[in-house]
Coordinates of C-alpha atoms and ligand atoms in Angstrom, one line a residue:
X1 CA 0.0 -0.2 0.0
X2 CA 1.4 3.5 -0.8
X3 CA 1.6 6.4 1.7
X4 CA -1.7 8.0 1.1
X5 CA -3.6 6.3 4.0
X6 CA -1.3 7.5 6.4
X7 CA -1.2 10.9 4.8
X8 CA -4.9 11.4 5.1
X9 CA -4.8 10.4 8.8
X10 CA -1.9 12.7 9.5
X11 CA -3.6 15.7 7.8
X12 CA -6.7 15.3 10.2
X13 CA -4.2 15.3 13.2
X14 CA -2.3 18.3 12.0
X15 CA -5.3 20.3 11.8
X16 CA -6.4 19.2 15.3
X17 CA -9.1 16.9 14.4
X18 CA -9.5 13.3 15.7
X19 CA -11.8 12.3 13.0
X20 CA -11.9 12.3 9.2
X21 CA -14.3 14.4 7.2
X22 CA -16.8 12.3 5.1
X23 CA -14.6 12.8 2.0
X24 CA -11.6 12.0 3.7
X25 CA -12.9 8.8 5.2
X26 CA -14.4 7.9 1.6
X27 CA -11.0 8.5 0.1
X28 CA -9.4 6.1 2.7
X29 CA -11.9 3.5 2.3
X30 CA -11.5 3.8 -1.7
X31 CA -7.7 2.9 -1.3
X32 CA -9.0 -0.5 0.1
X33 CA -11.2 -1.1 -2.6
X34 CA -14.5 -0.1 -1.0
X35 CA -17.1 1.1 -3.4
X36 CA -17.7 4.6 -2.2
X37 CA -19.6 7.4 -4.1
X38 CA -17.5 9.7 -6.0
X39 CA -17.4 13.3 -5.1
X40 CA -15.7 16.7 -4.6
X41 CA -15.7 19.3 -1.8
X42 CA -17.0 22.8 -3.4
X43 CA -16.1 25.8 -1.5
X44 CA -18.5 28.0 -3.4
X45 CA -21.8 27.9 -5.2
X46 CA -20.4 28.2 -8.5
X47 CA -17.9 25.5 -7.8
X48 CA -20.5 23.2 -6.5
X49 CA -22.2 23.8 -10.0
X50 CA -19.1 22.9 -11.9
X51 CA -18.6 19.7 -10.1
X52 CA -22.1 18.6 -10.2
X53 CA -21.9 19.1 -14.1
X54 CA -18.6 17.2 -14.3
X55 CA -20.3 14.5 -12.3
X56 CA -23.3 14.1 -13.9
X57 CA -26.9 14.4 -12.5
X58 CA -28.4 13.8 -10.0
X59 CA -26.1 14.6 -7.3
X60 CA -26.3 14.8 -3.5
X61 CA -25.0 17.9 -1.5
X62 CA -23.7 17.7 2.0
X63 CA -22.4 19.9 4.6
X64 CA -18.5 19.5 5.5
X65 CA -17.9 21.0 8.9
X66 CA -15.7 19.8 11.9
X67 CA -18.5 20.6 14.2
X68 CA -21.1 18.4 12.5
X69 CA -20.7 14.8 12.6
X70 CA -24.8 14.0 11.9
X71 CA -25.2 15.9 8.8
X72 CA -29.1 15.2 8.2
X73 CA -29.7 16.6 11.7
X74 CA -29.1 20.0 10.9
X75 CA -30.6 19.9 7.5
X76 CA -27.0 19.3 6.0
X77 CA -27.9 16.8 3.3
X78 CA -30.0 17.4 0.1
X79 CA -30.7 14.2 -2.2
X80 CA -31.5 14.0 -5.7
X81 CA -30.4 17.5 -7.2
X82 CA -31.2 17.3 -10.7
X83 CA -29.8 20.5 -12.4
X84 CA -27.9 23.8 -12.1
X85 CA -30.8 25.8 -10.6
X86 CA -31.3 22.9 -8.0
X87 CA -27.5 22.8 -7.0
X88 CA -27.9 26.6 -6.3
X89 CA -31.1 26.2 -4.4
X90 CA -29.7 23.3 -2.2
X91 CA -26.4 24.9 -1.7
X92 CA -28.1 28.0 -0.3
X93 CA -30.7 25.9 2.0
X94 CA -27.7 23.7 3.3
X95 CA -25.9 27.1 4.4
X96 CA -29.0 28.4 5.8
X97 CA -30.1 25.6 7.8
X98 CA -26.8 25.2 9.1
X99 CA -26.6 28.7 10.2
X100 CA -29.9 28.5 11.8
X101 CA -29.3 25.1 13.6
X102 CA -25.6 25.5 14.7
X103 CA -24.5 28.9 14.2
X104 CA -21.1 28.1 15.8
X105 CA -20.4 25.5 13.0
X106 CA -17.4 26.4 10.6
X107 CA -18.3 25.5 7.1
X108 CA -15.5 23.8 5.2
X109 CA -17.4 23.6 2.1
X110 CA -20.2 21.4 0.6
X111 CA -19.5 18.0 -0.6
X112 CA -20.9 17.3 -4.0
X113 CA -21.2 13.5 -4.7
X114 CA -23.0 11.1 -7.1
X115 CA -26.2 10.0 -6.2
X116 CA -26.6 6.2 -5.7
X117 CA -29.8 4.6 -6.9
X118 CA -32.0 3.6 -3.7
X119 CA -31.9 -0.1 -2.8
X120 CA -31.4 -2.3 0.3
X121 CA -29.6 -0.6 3.2
X122 CA -26.9 -2.5 5.0
X123 CA -24.2 -0.9 7.5
X124 CA -20.7 -2.1 8.3
X125 CA -19.3 -0.6 11.5
X126 CA -15.9 -1.3 13.7
X127 CA -14.9 -0.4 17.2
X128 CA -11.4 -0.7 18.7
X129 CA -11.1 -2.4 22.1
X130 CA -7.8 -1.6 23.8
X131 CA -7.5 -5.5 25.0
X132 CA -9.1 -7.2 22.0
X133 CA -8.6 -4.9 19.2
X134 CA -11.0 -4.4 16.5
X135 CA -14.6 -5.8 16.5
X136 CA -16.3 -5.9 12.8
X137 CA -20.1 -5.4 12.7
X138 CA -22.5 -6.4 9.9
X139 CA -26.3 -5.7 9.8
X140 CA -29.1 -4.4 7.6
X141 CA -29.7 -0.3 8.1
X142 CA -32.7 1.3 9.5
X143 CA -34.9 -0.4 11.9
X144 CA -33.3 -3.7 11.7
X145 CA -30.1 -2.2 13.5
X146 CA -31.7 0.7 15.4
X147 CA -34.7 -1.2 16.8
X148 CA -34.0 -4.9 16.6
X149 CA -30.3 -4.8 16.8
X150 CA -30.1 -7.6 14.4
X151 CA -26.3 -7.6 13.7
X152 CA -23.4 -9.8 13.5
X153 CA -19.9 -9.6 14.9
X154 CA -16.3 -10.9 14.5
X155 CA -12.8 -9.9 15.6
X156 CA -10.6 -8.5 13.2
X157 CA -8.8 -10.1 11.0
X158 CA -11.4 -11.9 9.2
X159 CA -11.4 -14.5 6.7
X160 CA -13.8 -15.1 3.6
X161 CA -15.6 -17.7 5.7
X162 CA -16.2 -15.2 8.6
X163 CA -17.5 -12.7 6.3
X164 CA -19.9 -15.2 4.7
X165 CA -21.1 -16.3 8.2
X166 CA -21.6 -12.7 9.3
X167 CA -23.9 -12.1 6.5
X168 CA -25.8 -15.5 6.9
X169 CA -26.4 -15.2 10.5
X170 CA -28.2 -12.2 10.9
X171 CA -32.0 -12.6 11.3
X172 CA -33.1 -10.4 8.2
X173 CA -30.9 -12.3 6.1
X174 CA -33.9 -13.3 3.8
X175 CA -34.5 -9.9 2.9
X176 CA -30.8 -9.9 1.3
X177 CA -31.8 -13.2 -0.5
X178 CA -34.8 -11.3 -1.9
X179 CA -37.7 -12.0 0.4
X180 CA -41.0 -9.9 -0.2
X181 CA -40.1 -8.6 -3.7
X182 CA -36.7 -7.1 -2.5
X183 CA -33.9 -7.2 -5.1
X184 CA -31.7 -10.2 -4.5
X185 CA -28.4 -8.8 -2.9
X186 CA -25.0 -9.2 -4.5
X187 CA -23.4 -11.2 -1.6
X188 CA -20.0 -11.5 -3.1
X189 CA -19.8 -7.6 -3.2
X190 CA -20.8 -7.9 0.8
X191 CA -18.2 -10.4 1.4
X192 CA -15.6 -8.2 -0.4
X193 CA -16.8 -5.2 1.6
X194 CA -16.1 -6.8 5.0
X195 CA -12.7 -8.3 3.7
X196 CA -11.7 -4.9 2.5
X197 CA -12.7 -3.2 5.7
X198 CA -10.8 -5.7 8.0
X199 CA -7.7 -5.1 5.9
X200 CA -8.0 -1.4 6.4
X201 CA -8.4 -1.8 10.1
X202 CA -5.3 -4.0 10.2
X203 CA -3.4 -1.2 8.3
X204 CA -4.8 1.8 10.0
X205 CA -4.5 1.2 13.8
X206 CA -5.2 4.9 14.6
X207 CA -8.9 4.3 13.5
X208 CA -10.8 4.0 16.6
X209 CA -14.6 3.9 15.2
X210 CA -15.7 3.3 11.7
X211 CA -19.3 3.7 10.4
X212 CA -20.3 3.0 6.9
X213 CA -23.8 3.7 7.2
X214 CA -25.8 3.4 4.9
X215 CA -24.2 0.9 2.3
X216 CA -26.7 0.5 -1.0
X217 CA -26.5 -3.2 -2.0
X218 CA -27.5 -3.9 -5.4
X219 CA -28.2 -7.1 -7.5
X220 CA -24.8 -6.2 -8.8
X221 CA -22.2 -4.4 -6.7
X222 CA -22.9 -1.9 -4.0
X223 CA -22.1 1.7 -2.9
X224 CA -20.9 3.2 0.4
X225 CA -22.9 6.5 0.6
X226 CA -21.9 7.7 3.8
X227 CA -18.5 6.8 6.1
X228 CA -17.5 8.3 9.4
X229 CA -14.2 7.3 10.7
X230 CA -13.2 8.4 14.4
X231 CA -9.5 8.6 15.2
X232 CA -7.9 7.8 18.4
X233 CA -6.9 10.8 20.3
X234 CA -3.3 11.8 19.5
X235 CA -0.8 10.7 21.8
Ligands
ADP1 P1 -25.9 11.7 8.3 O1 -24.3 12.2 8.7 O2 -26.9 12.4 8.7 O3 -25.7 10.1 8.5 P2 -25.7 10.5 5.4 O4 -24.5 10.8 4.6 O5 -25.9 9.2 5.8 O6 -25.9 11.6 6.4 O7 -27.0 11.0 4.5 C1 -28.3 10.7 5.0 C2 -29.2 9.6 4.1 O8 -29.0 10.1 2.9 C3 -28.4 8.4 4.1 O9 -29.0 7.5 5.2 C4 -28.9 7.9 2.8 O10 -30.2 7.4 2.9 C5 -28.9 9.2 2.0 N1 -27.8 9.4 1.1 C6 -26.8 10.1 1.6 N2 -25.7 10.0 0.6 C7 -26.2 9.5 -0.6 C8 -25.8 9.3 -1.9 N3 -24.6 9.6 -2.5 N4 -26.7 8.6 -2.7 C9 -28.1 8.3 -2.2 N5 -28.3 8.3 -1.1 C10 -27.5 9.0 -0.4
MG2 MG1 -25.1 8.3 7.8

């Protein structure tokens, strides 16, 4: 692996942050082969329009601020932005939402990213324990994890068999198999995501918490549409 993963982490520490912005977390994840959405941070409305045009519509706009970890809570996410005038409208709307809800937040810019088609949502998370190292977690998104706590865990590093078992042992597995008219999920893409995540964690011991929530899973392939990485406090 090249130097880029440690550069991304060093930059955050140098700026006094013990977390990565979404675009940094996605860049890091992308270096390990995780299927993240493409995107670019814009620092003006015009730049936002330029990036959206380059990317192709529809796009998603999200707030980038060191004070905001839960972006939709402050009206900091606008989905399905379809043309230039909608980019301008969404850009302005996010700015005013954030100013109203969190006036102290320093705004770094707006992350313009490709809009992934909606599908079944899964999540992959990880936590570091000082004694046992990383635990990786897998589950379906939304109520399955929040209400039903239907998730599976393994210690990292995991093998391909571990990844397959993690996917099969959740109670809601039948949804991934295509129950009730849901699309059948690409299980090999999920296995690859779990294995790549395990590799990234072994390679980047500064990560203390990881949350890819949600990951949209299709009949072929998957897209990580949100990624949050918390780093250990710098020693
Ligand atoms: P938060 O910081 O609030 O968790 P997210 O980045 O997860 O913000 O965005 C909120 C929701 O918007 C996600 O749960 C997902 O359903 C949807 N979403 C976010 N980014 C995309 C995207 N690039 N394509 C499609 N849907 C998205
Ligand atoms: Mg999220």
